[in-house]
GROMACS .gro file of C-alpha atoms in nm:
model
  204
    1MET     CA    1  -0.775   1.987   3.604
    2ALA     CA    2  -1.107   1.996   3.414
    3GLU     CA    3  -1.213   2.323   3.256
    4ARG     CA    4  -1.489   2.502   3.449
    5LEU     CA    5  -1.777   2.534   3.205
    6ALA     CA    6  -1.948   2.875   3.194
    7LEU     CA    7  -2.319   2.799   3.147
    8ASN     CA    8  -2.417   3.087   2.919
    9LYS     CA    9  -2.515   3.154   2.558
   10SER     CA   10  -2.166   3.269   2.463
   11THR     CA   11  -2.011   2.940   2.576
   12LEU     CA   12  -2.294   2.747   2.408
   13GLY     CA   13  -2.217   2.917   2.075
   14ARG     CA   14  -1.845   2.846   2.116
   15LYS     CA   15  -1.901   2.480   2.204
   16ARG     CA   16  -2.141   2.431   1.911
   17ALA     CA   17  -1.881   2.578   1.674
   18GLU     CA   18  -1.614   2.353   1.827
   19LEU     CA   19  -1.839   2.048   1.780
   20ARG     CA   20  -1.904   2.138   1.415
   21LEU     CA   21  -1.529   2.172   1.353
   22LEU     CA   22  -1.452   1.838   1.521
   23ARG     CA   23  -1.720   1.662   1.314
   24ARG     CA   24  -1.581   1.821   0.997
   25VAL     CA   25  -1.219   1.718   1.069
   26LEU     CA   26  -1.289   1.363   1.191
   27PRO     CA   27  -1.385   1.211   0.850
   28SER     CA   28  -1.062   1.336   0.687
   29LEU     CA   29  -0.856   1.192   0.973
   30ASP     CA   30  -1.036   0.860   0.943
   31LEU     CA   31  -0.982   0.859   0.565
   32LYS     CA   32  -0.609   0.914   0.615
   33ARG     CA   33  -0.602   0.632   0.871
   34ARG     CA   34  -0.768   0.393   0.622
   35GLN     CA   35  -0.531   0.501   0.343
   36LEU     CA   36  -0.231   0.434   0.569
   37MET     CA   37  -0.372   0.092   0.658
   38GLY     CA   38  -0.385   0.014   0.285
   39GLU     CA   39  -0.028   0.136   0.231
   40CYS     CA   40   0.094  -0.073   0.527
   41ALA     CA   41  -0.077  -0.381   0.379
   42ARG     CA   42   0.092  -0.317   0.042
   43ALA     CA   43   0.433  -0.272   0.208
   44ARG     CA   44   0.388  -0.596   0.408
   45ALA     CA   45   0.297  -0.782   0.088
   46ALA     CA   46   0.605  -0.640  -0.089
   47LEU     CA   47   0.822  -0.739   0.208
   48ALA     CA   48   0.691  -1.096   0.205
   49GLU     CA   49   0.748  -1.115  -0.170
   50GLN     CA   50   1.106  -0.988  -0.138
   51GLU     CA   51   1.183  -1.230   0.146
   52ALA     CA   52   1.050  -1.517  -0.065
   53ALA     CA   53   1.262  -1.401  -0.362
   54LEU     CA   54   1.574  -1.393  -0.142
   55ASP     CA   55   1.500  -1.743  -0.010
   56ALA     CA   56   1.448  -1.862  -0.368
   57LEU     CA   57   1.789  -1.722  -0.468
   58ALA     CA   58   1.955  -1.906  -0.181
   59ALA     CA   59   1.777  -2.229  -0.278
   60ARG     CA   60   1.877  -2.181  -0.642
   61ALA     CA   61   2.242  -2.127  -0.547
   62GLY     CA   62   2.235  -2.447  -0.340
   63ALA     CA   63   2.075  -2.643  -0.622
   64GLU     CA   64   2.282  -2.509  -0.913
   65LEU     CA   65   2.614  -2.468  -0.737
   66PRO     CA   66   2.674  -2.762  -0.502
   67MET     CA   67   3.042  -2.711  -0.571
   68LEU     CA   68   3.036  -2.407  -0.336
   69ALA     CA   69   3.109  -2.655  -0.061
   70VAL     CA   70   3.455  -2.718  -0.216
   71PRO     CA   71   3.697  -2.529   0.011
   72GLU     CA   72   3.973  -2.514  -0.251
   73VAL     CA   73   3.795  -2.241  -0.449
   74ASP     CA   74   3.798  -1.898  -0.279
   75VAL     CA   75   3.478  -1.716  -0.373
   76SER     CA   76   3.497  -1.443  -0.109
   77GLY     CA   77   3.490  -1.079  -0.224
   78LEU     CA   78   3.357  -1.152  -0.571
   79VAL     CA   79   3.085  -0.884  -0.539
   80ALA     CA   80   3.079  -0.565  -0.334
   81VAL     CA   81   2.818  -0.291  -0.292
   82ARG     CA   82   2.947   0.043  -0.417
   83ALA     CA   83   2.634   0.246  -0.346
   84VAL     CA   84   2.266   0.209  -0.255
   85VAL     CA   85   2.070   0.501  -0.397
   86VAL     CA   86   1.746   0.571  -0.211
   87ALA     CA   87   1.488   0.838  -0.297
   88GLU     CA   88   1.190   0.951  -0.089
   89ASP     CA   89   0.819   0.937  -0.171
   90ASN     CA   90   0.537   1.126  -0.005
   91VAL     CA   91   0.270   0.867   0.071
   92VAL     CA   92  -0.043   1.006   0.240
   93GLY     CA   93   0.170   1.281   0.394
   94VAL     CA   94   0.441   1.040   0.515
   95ARG     CA   95   0.795   1.055   0.378
   96VAL     CA   96   0.903   0.699   0.298
   97PRO     CA   97   1.212   0.557   0.121
   98ARG     CA   98   1.209   0.410  -0.227
   99LEU     CA   99   1.501   0.214  -0.372
  100GLU     CA  100   1.625   0.369  -0.696
  101ARG     CA  101   1.925   0.152  -0.770
  102VAL     CA  102   2.205  -0.056  -0.624
  103GLU     CA  103   2.552  -0.007  -0.765
  104VAL     CA  104   2.746  -0.332  -0.745
  105GLU     CA  105   3.115  -0.379  -0.813
  106GLU     CA  106   3.262  -0.708  -0.924
  107ALA     CA  107   3.613  -0.801  -0.820
  108GLU     CA  108   3.863  -0.858  -1.095
  109ARG     CA  109   3.925  -1.228  -1.137
  110ALA     CA  110   4.157  -1.437  -1.345
  111LEU     CA  111   3.927  -1.617  -1.585
  112LEU     CA  112   4.170  -1.901  -1.642
  113THR     CA  113   4.233  -1.977  -1.276
  114LEU     CA  114   3.869  -1.997  -1.161
  115PRO     CA  115   3.613  -2.256  -1.268
  116ALA     CA  116   3.336  -2.152  -1.508
  117TRP     CA  117   3.061  -2.187  -1.248
  118VAL     CA  118   3.199  -1.881  -1.066
  119ASP     CA  119   3.036  -1.665  -1.337
  120VAL     CA  120   2.697  -1.809  -1.242
  121LEU     CA  121   2.778  -1.744  -0.876
  122VAL     CA  122   2.860  -1.380  -0.951
  123VAL     CA  123   2.522  -1.333  -1.120
  124LEU     CA  124   2.344  -1.487  -0.821
  125LEU     CA  125   2.546  -1.278  -0.576
  126ARG     CA  126   2.456  -0.957  -0.763
  127GLN     CA  127   2.090  -1.052  -0.751
  128ALA     CA  128   2.116  -1.135  -0.380
  129VAL     CA  129   2.283  -0.802  -0.300
  130GLU     CA  130   2.012  -0.611  -0.487
  131ALA     CA  131   1.738  -0.819  -0.321
  132ARG     CA  132   1.880  -0.753   0.029
  133ALA     CA  133   1.899  -0.379  -0.038
  134ALA     CA  134   1.537  -0.376  -0.159
  135LEU     CA  135   1.434  -0.575   0.149
  136GLU     CA  136   1.597  -0.328   0.390
  137VAL     CA  137   1.439  -0.029   0.215
  138THR     CA  138   1.096  -0.192   0.224
  139ARG     CA  139   1.140  -0.271   0.596
  140GLU     CA  140   1.214   0.095   0.666
  141ARG     CA  141   0.922   0.202   0.447
  142LEU     CA  142   0.689  -0.026   0.643
  143ARG     CA  143   0.829   0.095   0.977
  144ARG     CA  144   0.756   0.458   0.892
  145LEU     CA  145   0.409   0.381   0.758
  146GLU     CA  146   0.318   0.178   1.068
  147ARG     CA  147   0.440   0.457   1.297
  148ALA     CA  148   0.229   0.711   1.106
  149GLN     CA  149  -0.071   0.476   1.118
  150ARG     CA  150  -0.038   0.441   1.497
  151ARG     CA  151  -0.026   0.818   1.538
  152ILE     CA  152  -0.328   0.888   1.317
  153THR     CA  153  -0.522   0.607   1.489
  154GLN     CA  154  -0.450   0.772   1.826
  155ARG     CA  155  -0.581   1.103   1.689
  156VAL     CA  156  -0.897   0.941   1.548
  157ASN     CA  157  -0.958   0.771   1.885
  158LEU     CA  158  -0.904   1.101   2.065
  159PHE     CA  159  -1.163   1.271   1.844
  160GLU     CA  160  -1.414   0.983   1.854
  161LYS     CA  161  -1.388   0.891   2.221
  162VAL     CA  162  -1.291   1.217   2.395
  163LEU     CA  163  -1.324   1.542   2.203
  164VAL     CA  164  -1.653   1.489   2.016
  165PRO     CA  165  -1.837   1.329   2.312
  166GLY     CA  166  -1.696   1.600   2.544
  167ALA     CA  167  -1.820   1.881   2.318
  168GLN     CA  168  -2.159   1.710   2.281
  169GLU     CA  169  -2.191   1.678   2.658
  170SER     CA  170  -2.098   2.045   2.709
  171VAL     CA  171  -2.360   2.156   2.453
  172ARG     CA  172  -2.618   1.932   2.622
  173ARG     CA  173  -2.540   2.061   2.973
  174ILE     CA  174  -2.546   2.427   2.872
  175GLY     CA  175  -2.865   2.374   2.670
  176ILE     CA  176  -3.042   2.212   2.968
  177PHE     CA  177  -2.920   2.486   3.204
  178LEU     CA  178  -3.034   2.769   2.975
  179ALA     CA  179  -3.372   2.600   2.911
  180ASP     CA  180  -3.426   2.557   3.285
  181ALA     CA  181  -3.322   2.917   3.349
  182GLU     CA  182  -3.562   3.039   3.081
  183ARG     CA  183  -3.851   2.836   3.225
  184SER     CA  184  -3.770   2.963   3.573
  185LEU     CA  185  -3.771   3.321   3.443
  186VAL     CA  186  -4.111   3.270   3.277
  187VAL     CA  187  -4.256   3.120   3.598
  188ARG     CA  188  -4.118   3.405   3.810
  189SER     CA  189  -4.257   3.657   3.563
  190LYS     CA  190  -4.606   3.497   3.580
  191ILE     CA  191  -4.595   3.489   3.958
  192ALA     CA  192  -4.490   3.855   3.965
  193LYS     CA  193  -4.774   3.949   3.727
  194ALA     CA  194  -5.026   3.754   3.936
  195ARG     CA  195  -4.910   3.927   4.254
  196HIS     CA  196  -4.922   4.264   4.083
  197ALA     CA  197  -5.279   4.192   3.969
  198VAL     CA  198  -5.380   4.087   4.321
  199ASP     CA  199  -5.217   4.399   4.467
  200ARG     CA  200  -5.403   4.618   4.219
  201GLY     CA  201  -5.730   4.445   4.307
  202ARG     CA  202  -5.677   4.522   4.673
  203ALA     CA  203  -5.595   4.884   4.613
  204PRO     CA  204  -5.878   5.123   4.732
   0.00000   0.00000   0.00000
């Protein structure tokens, strides 16, 4: 239910103060929105770069190690992730993850029983594991930034399209009402003076 607006000087002063506050806060909200847009763009670019790097690793493995198709050599379990260490950054007031390091563990292997190309495979697998971890962290970083951007955009829209215009309209309505009331009071006062003068003129 809409607030009933009291058309008086007290409400006018309150609404003018409210309008000044809204106009003071809006630019900082809009600045934060634009900063978050920039951070989202950077995170999307990083994500695209990491996806391309992961695709390049897969292509390199296919090109350099065609022997992976040989079923006689068991290459499963050569590399395992021991830990993914993630820190947090504060970016424009949003807590987002940042990959610090990936701890990878190589399986013990008998050097004499495996072909030499397995060493190259292990290097590629380590790189792939690290690249996937970085990709997941960047995806989460982007998700949080986009959510924060949506929220701040909603707030900016609320200020621009609802709160500021509403306060302006209230100030306008009260101003018109008080101006009309003041004019009416002046007219009534003049009429009263004129009548008083006429009454005095008629007095014996």
